[in-house]
Coordinates of C-alpha atoms in Angstrom, one line a residue:
M1 CA -38.5 -64.1 47.4
G2 CA -38.5 -63.4 51.2
R3 CA -35.6 -63.9 53.7
R4 CA -37.4 -66.7 55.6
A5 CA -38.2 -68.9 52.2
R6 CA -34.5 -67.8 51.2
R7 CA -33.1 -69.8 54.3
S8 CA -35.4 -72.9 54.0
K9 CA -33.8 -73.4 50.3
G10 CA -30.2 -72.8 52.0
Q11 CA -29.5 -69.7 50.2
A12 CA -27.8 -66.7 52.1
P13 CA -30.4 -63.9 53.0
R14 CA -30.0 -60.7 51.1
P15 CA -29.2 -57.9 52.9
F16 CA -31.5 -55.3 54.2
R17 CA -32.0 -52.5 51.7
R18 CA -31.5 -49.3 54.0
A19 CA -33.0 -45.9 52.9
R20 CA -30.5 -43.6 51.3
E21 CA -29.3 -41.4 54.2
I22 CA -28.3 -37.7 53.3
P23 CA -25.4 -36.8 55.8
K24 CA -26.8 -34.3 58.9
P25 CA -25.1 -30.9 58.7
S26 CA -22.3 -31.4 61.3
R27 CA -20.0 -28.6 62.7
Q28 CA -18.0 -31.1 64.9
G29 CA -15.5 -33.4 64.0
S30 CA -16.3 -33.3 60.0
A31 CA -17.0 -30.7 57.6
F32 CA -20.2 -29.0 57.3
W33 CA -22.1 -30.5 54.1
P34 CA -24.8 -27.4 52.9
T35 CA -27.2 -28.3 51.2
V36 CA -27.9 -27.5 47.3
A37 CA -30.4 -24.7 48.1
A38 CA -28.0 -23.1 50.5
I39 CA -25.5 -23.4 47.9
E40 CA -27.6 -21.8 45.0
A41 CA -28.4 -19.3 47.6
R42 CA -24.8 -18.1 48.5
R43 CA -23.9 -18.4 44.8
H44 CA -26.5 -15.4 43.9
L45 CA -25.5 -13.4 47.3
R46 CA -23.8 -10.4 47.0
V47 CA -22.7 -8.7 50.0
P48 CA -22.3 -4.9 49.2
I49 CA -19.1 -3.4 49.4
R50 CA -18.8 -0.4 52.3
R51 CA -16.9 2.3 51.2
H52 CA -15.8 5.2 53.0
E53 CA -17.6 8.5 51.8
P54 CA -15.5 11.6 52.2
Q55 CA -16.6 14.1 54.9
K56 CA -18.8 17.1 53.2
M57 CA -16.8 20.0 53.5
A58 CA -18.9 23.3 53.3
R59 CA -17.9 26.1 51.3
R60 CA -16.3 29.3 53.3
I61 CA -16.8 32.6 51.7
L62 CA -14.8 35.3 54.2
F63 CA -15.4 39.0 53.9
T64 CA -12.9 41.2 55.9
S65 CA -11.7 44.9 55.9
Q66 CA -8.8 47.1 57.8
K67 CA -12.0 49.3 58.8
G68 CA -15.4 49.1 59.6
G69 CA -18.2 51.2 57.3
V70 CA -16.8 50.2 54.2
G71 CA -19.4 47.8 53.0
K72 CA -18.1 44.4 54.2
S73 CA -21.2 43.5 56.0
T74 CA -23.4 44.5 53.1
L75 CA -21.7 42.2 50.8
A76 CA -21.7 39.3 53.2
R77 CA -25.5 39.3 53.4
A78 CA -26.1 39.8 50.0
A79 CA -23.9 36.7 48.9
A80 CA -25.8 34.9 51.4
V81 CA -29.3 35.7 50.2
A82 CA -27.7 34.8 46.6
L83 CA -26.5 31.6 47.3
A84 CA -29.6 30.5 49.3
A85 CA -31.7 31.5 46.4
R86 CA -30.3 28.9 44.2
G87 CA -31.2 26.2 46.8
R88 CA -28.2 25.9 49.0
K89 CA -28.0 25.7 52.6
V90 CA -26.3 28.7 54.0
L91 CA -25.2 29.8 57.1
L92 CA -24.2 33.6 57.9
A93 CA -21.4 33.5 60.6
D94 CA -21.3 36.8 62.7
F95 CA -17.7 37.0 64.0
D96 CA -18.0 41.0 65.3
E97 CA -19.4 40.2 68.5
A98 CA -19.7 43.7 69.9
Q99 CA -21.4 45.2 66.6
Q100 CA -23.9 42.3 65.4
T101 CA -24.8 43.8 62.4
V102 CA -25.7 40.8 60.8
M103 CA -27.8 39.5 63.6
R104 CA -29.8 42.6 63.8
W105 CA -30.2 42.8 60.0
N106 CA -31.1 38.9 60.2
A107 CA -33.6 39.7 62.7
Q108 CA -35.8 42.5 60.6
R109 CA -35.5 39.7 57.9
R110 CA -37.0 37.0 60.1
A111 CA -39.6 39.4 61.1
R112 CA -41.0 40.4 58.2
G113 CA -40.8 36.6 56.8
L114 CA -38.7 37.3 53.9
E115 CA -37.6 34.4 51.6
P116 CA -35.2 33.0 51.5
A117 CA -34.8 32.4 55.2
L118 CA -30.9 32.6 56.3
D119 CA -29.4 30.7 59.6
A120 CA -27.3 33.5 61.6
A121 CA -25.2 33.0 64.5
V122 CA -22.5 34.9 66.4
F123 CA -19.1 33.2 66.6
S124 CA -16.0 33.9 68.7
K125 CA -13.6 31.2 67.6
K126 CA -12.9 29.5 64.2
K127 CA -13.1 25.8 66.0
K128 CA -16.7 26.4 66.3
L129 CA -17.3 26.2 62.7
R130 CA -15.7 23.0 62.5
G131 CA -18.7 21.3 63.2
L132 CA -21.0 22.8 61.1
D133 CA -19.5 21.4 57.9
G134 CA -21.8 18.9 57.4
D135 CA -25.1 21.1 57.9
Y136 CA -24.6 23.4 55.5
D137 CA -23.4 23.9 51.7
D138 CA -22.2 27.3 52.3
I139 CA -20.7 29.3 55.1
V140 CA -20.4 33.1 54.6
I141 CA -18.3 35.1 57.2
D142 CA -18.5 38.2 58.4
T143 CA -15.4 39.4 60.0
R144 CA -14.2 42.3 62.6
G145 CA -13.9 45.4 61.1
H146 CA -10.1 45.2 61.7
Q147 CA -7.4 42.8 60.7
D148 CA -6.1 40.5 63.9
E149 CA -4.6 36.7 64.2
A150 CA -8.5 35.2 64.2
T151 CA -8.9 36.7 61.1
L152 CA -6.3 35.6 59.3
E153 CA -7.1 32.1 60.2
L154 CA -10.5 32.1 59.1
A155 CA -9.0 33.7 55.7
A156 CA -6.4 31.0 55.4
A157 CA -9.5 28.2 55.7
S158 CA -11.8 30.2 53.4
D159 CA -12.3 29.1 49.5
A160 CA -12.8 32.7 48.9
V161 CA -11.9 36.2 50.2
F162 CA -13.5 39.5 49.2
L163 CA -12.5 43.1 50.5
P164 CA -14.5 45.7 50.0
A165 CA -13.1 49.0 49.0
S166 CA -14.5 52.4 47.4
F167 CA -12.7 54.3 44.7
S168 CA -10.9 56.5 47.3
S169 CA -7.4 56.1 47.9
D170 CA -8.2 56.4 51.4
D171 CA -9.7 53.1 51.4
L172 CA -7.6 51.5 48.4
F173 CA -4.7 51.6 50.0
P174 CA -5.4 50.1 53.5
T175 CA -6.9 47.3 51.5
L176 CA -3.8 47.1 49.4
R177 CA -2.1 46.3 53.5
V178 CA -4.6 43.5 54.0
V179 CA -4.1 41.7 50.7
A180 CA -0.2 41.7 51.7
S181 CA -1.3 40.5 55.1
L182 CA -3.2 37.8 53.5
R183 CA -0.6 36.5 51.2
E184 CA 2.1 36.2 54.0
T185 CA -0.2 34.4 56.0
G186 CA -0.5 31.8 53.0
V187 CA -4.1 32.6 51.3
A188 CA -3.9 31.7 47.7
P189 CA -3.7 35.2 45.7
E190 CA -6.4 33.9 42.9
G191 CA -8.7 33.1 45.9
V192 CA -8.9 37.3 46.5
A193 CA -10.7 39.4 45.1
I194 CA -11.7 43.0 45.6
V195 CA -15.3 44.8 45.5
F196 CA -15.9 48.1 44.8
C197 CA -18.5 49.3 47.2
R198 CA -20.0 52.3 47.8
T199 CA -18.8 54.2 45.1
G200 CA -19.7 57.1 43.1
G201 CA -20.1 57.8 39.5
S202 CA -16.5 59.2 38.8
K203 CA -15.1 57.0 35.9
R204 CA -11.7 58.6 36.3
Q205 CA -11.3 57.5 39.9
E206 CA -12.6 53.9 39.0
E207 CA -10.0 53.8 36.4
Q208 CA -7.2 54.6 38.6
A209 CA -8.3 52.5 41.2
R210 CA -8.8 49.6 39.1
S211 CA -4.9 50.6 37.7
V212 CA -3.7 50.6 41.2
L213 CA -5.0 46.7 41.8
E214 CA -4.0 45.6 38.4
M215 CA -0.2 47.1 38.9
N216 CA -0.1 44.7 42.5
R217 CA -1.8 41.6 40.5
I218 CA -5.0 42.1 42.8
T219 CA -8.3 40.8 41.4
A220 CA -11.2 43.3 41.3
L221 CA -15.0 42.1 40.4
S222 CA -16.0 43.9 37.3
Q223 CA -19.4 45.1 38.8
A224 CA -19.2 47.7 41.5
L225 CA -22.2 48.6 44.0
P226 CA -22.5 52.6 44.1
Q227 CA -23.7 54.3 47.1
K228 CA -27.4 55.1 47.1
D229 CA -30.2 56.0 49.6
G230 CA -32.4 53.5 48.5
F231 CA -30.0 50.8 49.7
V232 CA -29.7 52.0 52.6
T233 CA -33.4 52.0 53.4
A234 CA -33.5 48.1 52.0
Y235 CA -30.8 47.4 54.4
A236 CA -33.0 48.8 57.6
T237 CA -35.8 46.5 56.8
G238 CA -33.7 43.1 56.1
R239 CA -33.1 42.9 52.6
T240 CA -30.5 43.0 50.4
G241 CA -29.6 45.2 47.5
A242 CA -31.0 43.0 45.1
E243 CA -34.5 43.2 47.1
A244 CA -34.4 47.1 46.8
P245 CA -38.0 48.3 45.4
N246 CA -36.2 50.6 43.1
R247 CA -35.6 48.3 40.0
Y248 CA -32.7 50.3 39.0
L249 CA -31.1 49.3 42.3
R250 CA -32.1 45.4 41.9
A251 CA -30.3 45.6 38.9
A252 CA -26.9 47.4 40.1
A253 CA -26.9 45.1 42.9
K254 CA -27.7 41.9 41.2
A255 CA -24.9 42.4 38.6
V256 CA -22.5 42.7 41.8
D257 CA -24.2 39.2 43.4
D258 CA -23.8 37.5 40.2
A259 CA -20.3 38.6 39.7
M260 CA -19.8 37.6 43.6
L261 CA -20.7 34.2 43.0
E262 CA -19.0 33.6 39.7
F263 CA -15.7 34.3 41.3
I264 CA -16.8 31.7 44.2
D265 CA -17.7 29.2 42.1
T266 CA -14.7 29.7 39.8
V267 CA -12.1 29.4 42.7
A268 CA -13.9 26.3 44.4
A269 CA -13.8 24.5 41.4
A270 CA -10.1 25.1 40.8
K271 CA -9.5 24.0 44.6
N272 CA -11.4 21.0 44.2
G273 CA -9.7 20.2 40.8
G274 CA -6.3 20.5 42.6
K275 CA -7.5 18.4 45.1
K276 CA -8.4 15.5 43.1
K277 CA -5.2 15.9 41.4
A278 CA -3.2 15.6 44.4
A279 CA -5.2 12.4 45.2
K280 CA -4.5 10.5 42.3
G281 CA -0.6 11.5 42.6

C-alpha cells in the first residue's frame, strides 16, 4: 500500500526507507573508519626492521724491520698474492715513499698481465687508510726499512705483524729490539711472528736462531725462505717465489706463504672472537 492510500484511510504513512549509508572516511572531527579491505591489508603488512650493519673492516697485515734488505718487501708481496689467489680483494700499501719497491714490482706484474692482479698505492700517513677498509678484504702494509713512530702506529692498528730475519745474529738481535718496541707500544705478542728469510742451509744456525726466539717467547714460523738466485729473477719480473719457474723453489716459497696465511687466519679469528665476547659482556 502506498503512502497516499494510507493517508486516505486515516493511517499514518510509513517512514521513508533510506538506503544504508556507509560512513565516509573523515579525518576531521571524528575518528577515521578504515574499510575491511584496508584492515585486512594492514594485518598482513610486515614492515622490515632496519638493522644497523657494522662497518666492514679490512684485515691489516704489516711487514716491518729495523733495516732494509732483509726480505720485508719480498714477504709482503708474497702474502698479498697468496691472499688474492684465495679470491680476496687485496690492497698492497707501500709506505716507503723513497724506495717504492712494491710499486715498481707491481708495475712489472701488471705489464706482464700476471694473475691475480693487485691494487698497489703509496701512502705517507696512516689516516689515509681509514677510508679504504670497506673496499678491501685485506690491506698488506710494507713499511719503511727502519722503525719510527708512524710504523709503530701502523703496527698497533694491525691484525698481524711479520718481521723478516735470517739465521745470522746480525739480523736476529736487531729484530729482538723491534719486537720489544712493538710490545711497549701495546702490540699483542701473539700477533707478531718472525719469518726466516734469505737463509742458508746450516741446520745448526737455524736451531740457534730458533732457540733465541723461544727464550724470548717470540713466535717464529716453521718454514723458512732460502736465498736463491732463482727467486731474484722471479722478483725482477713481477712474480713471487711461489710463481718461480723452478718447481723446487715454488714449493719452498709456497710453504712459507701457507704458513703466513695460517698465522693471519689464526690471529684474526682470535681477535674477532675477543670482540664478540666483549660485545656480549
